[in-house]
Amino acid sequence: MADGEASLADQMAATTLTCGSESSIKWSKFSRRVLIRTIVSRPDGGVGLAGQKVAVGGWVKTGREQGKGTFAFLEVNDGSCPANLQVIVDSFVAPLSQLVHTGTCIFVEGELKKPPVGTKQNVELRVEKVIDIGPVDPAKYPLPKTRLTLEFLRDHVHLRAKTNTISAVARIRNALAFATHTFFHSNDFLYVQTPIITTSDCEGAGEMFQVTTLFSDTEKVEKELKQNPAPSEAEVEAGKLLVKERGDAVKSAKASKQDITTSLVELTKAKEHLAKLEERFKLKPGLPQKDGKIDYSNDFFSRQAFLTVSGQLQVETFACALSNVYTFGPTFRAEHSHTSRHLAEFWMVEPEIAFADLEDDMKCAEEYVKFLCQWLLDHCLDDMQFMVKNFDKTAIDRLKLVSSTPFQRISYTEAVKLLENVTDKKFENKVEWGIDLSSEHERYLTEVIFKRPVIVYNYPKGIKAFYMRLNDDMKTVAAMDVLVPKVGELIGGSQREERYDVIEKRIFEMGLPFEPYEWYLDLRRYGTVKHSGFGLGFERMVLFATGLDNIRDVIPFPRYPGRADL
Ligand code: 4AD
Ligand code: MG
């Protein structure tokens, strides 16, 4: 572009760009282009925009030279929707060999045209000017045009957002996050950010990642001691002697003011030297120990700290003051599960409702899941169609079913009875009252017996966390799990034990330490309130919606045993 000549993109960015009429086009407010979605996702497929000048940026999905190298067809995608825009570039506009390789970034401007009759596109862009190119060396680019497996893409996690599948999942995930905030805000919940670093183990399962600087501190000390060994006891004694001598010198300095000042300076120096010696004398290789255990008083937080497994306990402090709250953030579990449904880092949506019992909790969970499903049908149908075409034929039907069918509710005791009577399938894990239902049992209930989401409630107290409310039978707690086809457990929740004496007894019975939960018990000591809540595993929801098989493909950067890329 010649100096001083403004591109169309610049001119459009400088003017008011949106108007509502059929043939007008909305320019992106913060980049000088039109999103491809605003062209191809119109009800008319963009045909009504023919004749308009636009600038478009994106990455070439496929490109080929035609007409003996006189022009090229490029399928371009900018991530705003699953569909591509067909772009045509003539060889006199730009060197075609630079543009056609999969993965190349182009920023171009030109005119939208109606393609010849018989072609599948509704509209195409005829390029008049190439503003920018981000080239790709096809011999080196790891994601060629051929279809790649999701396993392969996990080894290229930094590039996989460039694929159709991972970008569709990203848009679905984004829609579910937005729907989550919309649902809770429209039901008068307040969004509370709970801490990622915590000193309490919410689930009491001991599956926490520890947060400590002791190892790096120890490494630093060991490195420093190698370069500069700690002083010996004799050197420290010599330092003490020097301080004594300098002290005596100050006392005996009677002469001039000048002499006294000099002696005092010498004494201060000797004291500083001794302090350093004494400090360095304490340096020892290895982790700091006290009474044969690691001494955490020297750690960053002066005590053991962990990554949170759930924001529930902290969000309860807000529920017990602000009534309806929710938290939505990352949670961490150091489970060594190599399953397609577990991650070491995953996101959880945790509402907490004051003045609510288990019944209210189940109602909220059901309405929320239905809302999410309907939201995707209303706002993400093109991406859902992509998933249906490429991964799971039933994905849209499943959303429709869940958004419109009442969830089945059964008690744990009833569920166990049903599973004990199953004859057409042999479970790997034996079913009997008291067991923690495993994924095979959960999926059998929801996929085979009821063919819809199932809420199992009133679980044996022995398999559930300390904070769940003890039922009058003294054997079960007011817990509930929402099970959905394809995934199994999507939500875990409960009514919380609000009675001080009961929860105190439960903590004791379960052999948990009191000290870390003292603050939690204060919520029962001062103004206790009946309250309930649940946690929805956000990736499990994305898995359920997309129909993909592995949870590692529905979070941008999966963390699981042995892997934490980037
Ligand atoms: O059932 P969980 O352990 O419940 C809690 O953490 C409660 N404190 C929630 C609450 O009441 N506020 O976990 C909740 C959900 C599960 O139902 C599951 O969907 C998901 O979190 N989940 C995981 N998702 C991915 N990877 C893991 N390792 C998961 N562990 C739990
Ligand atoms: Mg659970």
Coordinates of C-alpha atoms in Angstrom, one line a residue, residues 11-232:
Q11 CA -11.4 3.9 6.3
M12 CA -14.1 1.6 7.7
A13 CA -12.6 1.5 11.2
A14 CA -12.7 5.3 11.2
T15 CA -16.5 5.5 10.5
T16 CA -19.6 4.3 12.2
L17 CA -19.9 0.8 10.9
T18 CA -23.1 -0.7 12.0
C19 CA -26.5 -0.2 10.6
G20 CA -29.5 -2.5 10.7
S21 CA -30.6 -2.9 7.2
E22 CA -30.4 -6.2 5.3
S23 CA -27.7 -5.2 3.0
S24 CA -25.5 -3.4 5.6
I25 CA -22.6 -5.1 7.2
K26 CA -21.2 -4.9 10.7
W27 CA -17.5 -4.3 11.0
S28 CA -15.6 -5.6 14.0
K29 CA -15.3 -2.9 16.5
F30 CA -11.7 -3.6 17.7
S31 CA -10.1 -4.9 14.5
R32 CA -10.3 -3.5 11.0
R33 CA -12.3 -6.3 9.4
V34 CA -15.6 -8.0 9.1
L35 CA -16.0 -11.3 11.0
I36 CA -16.6 -14.2 8.7
R37 CA -19.6 -15.2 10.8
T38 CA -21.3 -11.9 10.0
I39 CA -21.1 -12.8 6.3
V40 CA -21.8 -16.6 6.1
S41 CA -24.0 -17.1 9.1
R42 CA -26.7 -14.7 7.9
P43 CA -30.0 -16.4 7.1
D44 CA -29.4 -15.8 3.4
G45 CA -25.8 -17.2 3.7
G46 CA -24.4 -13.8 2.8
V47 CA -25.9 -13.5 -0.6
G48 CA -27.6 -10.2 0.3
L49 CA -24.2 -8.7 0.8
A50 CA -23.0 -9.2 -2.7
G51 CA -21.4 -6.0 -4.1
Q52 CA -20.1 -4.9 -0.7
K53 CA -16.5 -4.1 0.0
V54 CA -15.0 -5.8 3.1
A55 CA -11.7 -6.7 4.7
V56 CA -11.4 -10.2 6.2
G57 CA -8.7 -11.9 8.2
G58 CA -8.3 -15.6 8.9
W59 CA -6.4 -18.8 8.3
V60 CA -6.4 -20.9 5.1
K61 CA -8.1 -24.2 5.7
T62 CA -7.6 -25.4 2.1
G63 CA -6.2 -23.6 -0.9
R64 CA -5.6 -24.5 -4.5
E65 CA -4.3 -22.8 -7.6
Q66 CA -6.6 -22.9 -10.6
G67 CA -6.7 -21.8 -14.2
K68 CA -3.0 -22.8 -14.8
G69 CA -2.0 -20.6 -11.9
T70 CA -4.0 -17.5 -12.8
F71 CA -6.0 -17.5 -9.6
A72 CA -6.5 -19.4 -6.4
F73 CA -9.5 -20.6 -4.3
L74 CA -8.9 -20.3 -0.6
E75 CA -11.3 -21.6 2.2
V76 CA -10.7 -19.2 5.0
N77 CA -11.8 -19.4 8.6
D78 CA -11.3 -16.8 11.4
G79 CA -12.8 -18.9 14.3
S80 CA -16.0 -16.8 14.5
C81 CA -18.1 -19.7 13.3
P82 CA -17.5 -23.2 11.9
A83 CA -18.2 -22.2 8.3
N84 CA -15.4 -20.9 6.0
L85 CA -15.5 -18.1 3.5
Q86 CA -14.5 -18.8 0.0
V87 CA -11.8 -16.3 -1.1
I88 CA -10.6 -15.9 -4.7
V89 CA -7.2 -14.3 -5.4
D90 CA -5.9 -13.5 -8.9
S91 CA -2.2 -14.1 -9.5
F92 CA -1.7 -10.4 -10.5
V93 CA -2.9 -9.4 -6.9
A94 CA -0.4 -11.6 -4.9
P95 CA 2.0 -14.5 -5.4
L96 CA -0.4 -17.5 -5.1
S97 CA 2.2 -20.0 -3.9
Q98 CA 2.5 -18.0 -0.7
L99 CA -1.3 -18.1 0.0
V100 CA -2.5 -21.6 -0.7
H101 CA -0.9 -23.6 2.1
T102 CA -3.1 -24.8 4.9
G103 CA -2.5 -22.7 8.0
T104 CA -1.4 -19.6 6.2
C105 CA -2.8 -16.4 7.7
I106 CA -4.2 -13.8 5.3
F107 CA -5.7 -10.4 5.8
V108 CA -7.3 -9.2 2.6
E109 CA -9.8 -6.8 1.2
G110 CA -12.1 -7.0 -1.8
E111 CA -15.7 -7.3 -2.9
L112 CA -18.3 -9.9 -1.9
K113 CA -19.7 -11.5 -5.0
K114 CA -22.5 -13.9 -5.8
P115 CA -20.7 -17.0 -7.2
P116 CA -21.8 -18.6 -10.5
V117 CA -25.0 -20.7 -10.3
G118 CA -24.3 -24.3 -9.3
T119 CA -21.6 -23.7 -6.8
K120 CA -22.3 -24.5 -3.2
Q121 CA -21.3 -21.2 -1.7
N122 CA -23.8 -18.3 -1.4
V123 CA -21.2 -15.7 -1.5
E124 CA -17.4 -15.4 -2.1
L125 CA -14.8 -12.7 -1.7
R126 CA -12.9 -11.5 -4.7
V127 CA -9.7 -10.1 -3.4
E128 CA -8.5 -6.7 -4.6
K129 CA -5.7 -6.2 -2.1
V130 CA -3.6 -8.5 0.2
I131 CA -2.9 -6.5 3.3
D132 CA -0.9 -9.1 5.2
I133 CA 0.3 -12.7 5.0
G134 CA 1.5 -15.0 7.8
P135 CA 3.2 -17.7 5.7
V136 CA 3.5 -21.4 6.5
D137 CA 6.2 -23.8 5.3
P138 CA 4.1 -26.8 4.3
A139 CA 7.0 -29.1 4.7
K140 CA 7.2 -28.3 8.4
Y141 CA 3.6 -27.4 9.5
P142 CA 2.5 -30.2 11.9
L143 CA -1.2 -29.9 11.1
P144 CA -1.6 -30.6 7.4
K145 CA -5.0 -30.8 5.7
T146 CA -5.6 -34.5 6.4
R147 CA -7.8 -35.4 9.3
L148 CA -5.8 -35.8 12.5
T149 CA -6.7 -37.9 15.5
L150 CA -7.6 -36.1 18.8
E151 CA -4.7 -38.1 20.5
F152 CA -2.3 -36.7 17.9
L153 CA -3.6 -33.1 18.6
R154 CA -3.0 -33.5 22.3
D155 CA 0.7 -33.6 21.5
H156 CA 0.4 -30.3 19.7
V157 CA -1.7 -28.5 22.3
H158 CA -0.4 -25.1 21.3
L159 CA -1.6 -25.5 17.7
R160 CA -4.7 -27.5 18.1
A161 CA -7.1 -24.5 18.4
K162 CA -6.5 -24.1 14.7
T163 CA -8.5 -27.3 13.9
N164 CA -12.2 -27.3 13.2
T165 CA -12.9 -29.7 16.1
I166 CA -11.1 -27.9 18.9
S167 CA -12.4 -24.5 17.7
A168 CA -16.0 -25.8 17.7
V169 CA -15.4 -27.2 21.2
A170 CA -14.0 -23.8 22.3
R171 CA -17.1 -22.0 21.1
I172 CA -19.4 -24.5 22.8
R173 CA -17.4 -24.2 26.0
N174 CA -17.6 -20.4 25.8
A175 CA -21.4 -20.5 25.2
L176 CA -21.8 -22.8 28.3
A177 CA -19.8 -20.4 30.4
F178 CA -21.8 -17.4 29.3
A179 CA -25.1 -19.4 29.8
T180 CA -23.9 -20.3 33.3
H181 CA -23.5 -16.6 34.3
T182 CA -26.8 -15.8 32.6
F183 CA -28.7 -18.5 34.4
F184 CA -27.4 -17.6 37.9
H185 CA -27.7 -13.8 37.3
S186 CA -31.3 -14.1 36.1
N187 CA -32.1 -16.1 39.2
D188 CA -30.6 -13.5 41.6
F189 CA -27.3 -15.2 42.4
L190 CA -24.2 -13.3 43.1
Y191 CA -20.9 -14.4 41.6
V192 CA -18.2 -14.8 44.3
Q193 CA -14.5 -15.6 43.5
T194 CA -13.2 -18.2 45.9
P195 CA -9.5 -18.8 46.5
I196 CA -7.4 -21.2 44.5
I197 CA -4.8 -21.5 47.3
T198 CA -6.4 -22.9 50.4
T199 CA -5.6 -24.5 53.7
S200 CA -8.8 -26.6 53.9
D201 CA -9.5 -29.9 52.2
C202 CA -13.2 -29.6 51.3
E203 CA -13.8 -33.2 50.2
G204 CA -11.5 -34.7 52.9
A205 CA -10.2 -37.1 50.3
G206 CA -6.6 -36.1 50.7
E207 CA -6.2 -35.6 46.9
M208 CA -4.7 -32.1 47.1
F209 CA -1.7 -30.6 45.3
Q210 CA 0.5 -28.9 47.8
V211 CA 1.6 -25.3 47.3
T212 CA 5.1 -24.7 48.7
T213 CA 8.3 -22.8 48.1
L214 CA 10.3 -25.1 50.4
F215 CA 11.8 -27.0 47.6
S216 CA 12.9 -24.0 45.6
D217 CA 14.1 -22.3 48.8
T218 CA 16.1 -25.5 49.7
E219 CA 17.6 -25.7 46.3
K220 CA 18.7 -22.0 46.6
V221 CA 20.3 -22.7 50.0
E222 CA 22.1 -25.8 48.7
K223 CA 23.5 -23.9 45.7
E224 CA 24.6 -21.0 47.9
L225 CA 26.3 -23.4 50.4
K226 CA 28.2 -25.0 47.5
Q227 CA 29.6 -21.7 46.4
N228 CA 30.1 -20.3 49.9
P229 CA 30.1 -22.9 52.7
A230 CA 28.5 -22.1 56.0
P231 CA 30.9 -20.8 58.7
S232 CA 32.2 -23.2 61.3

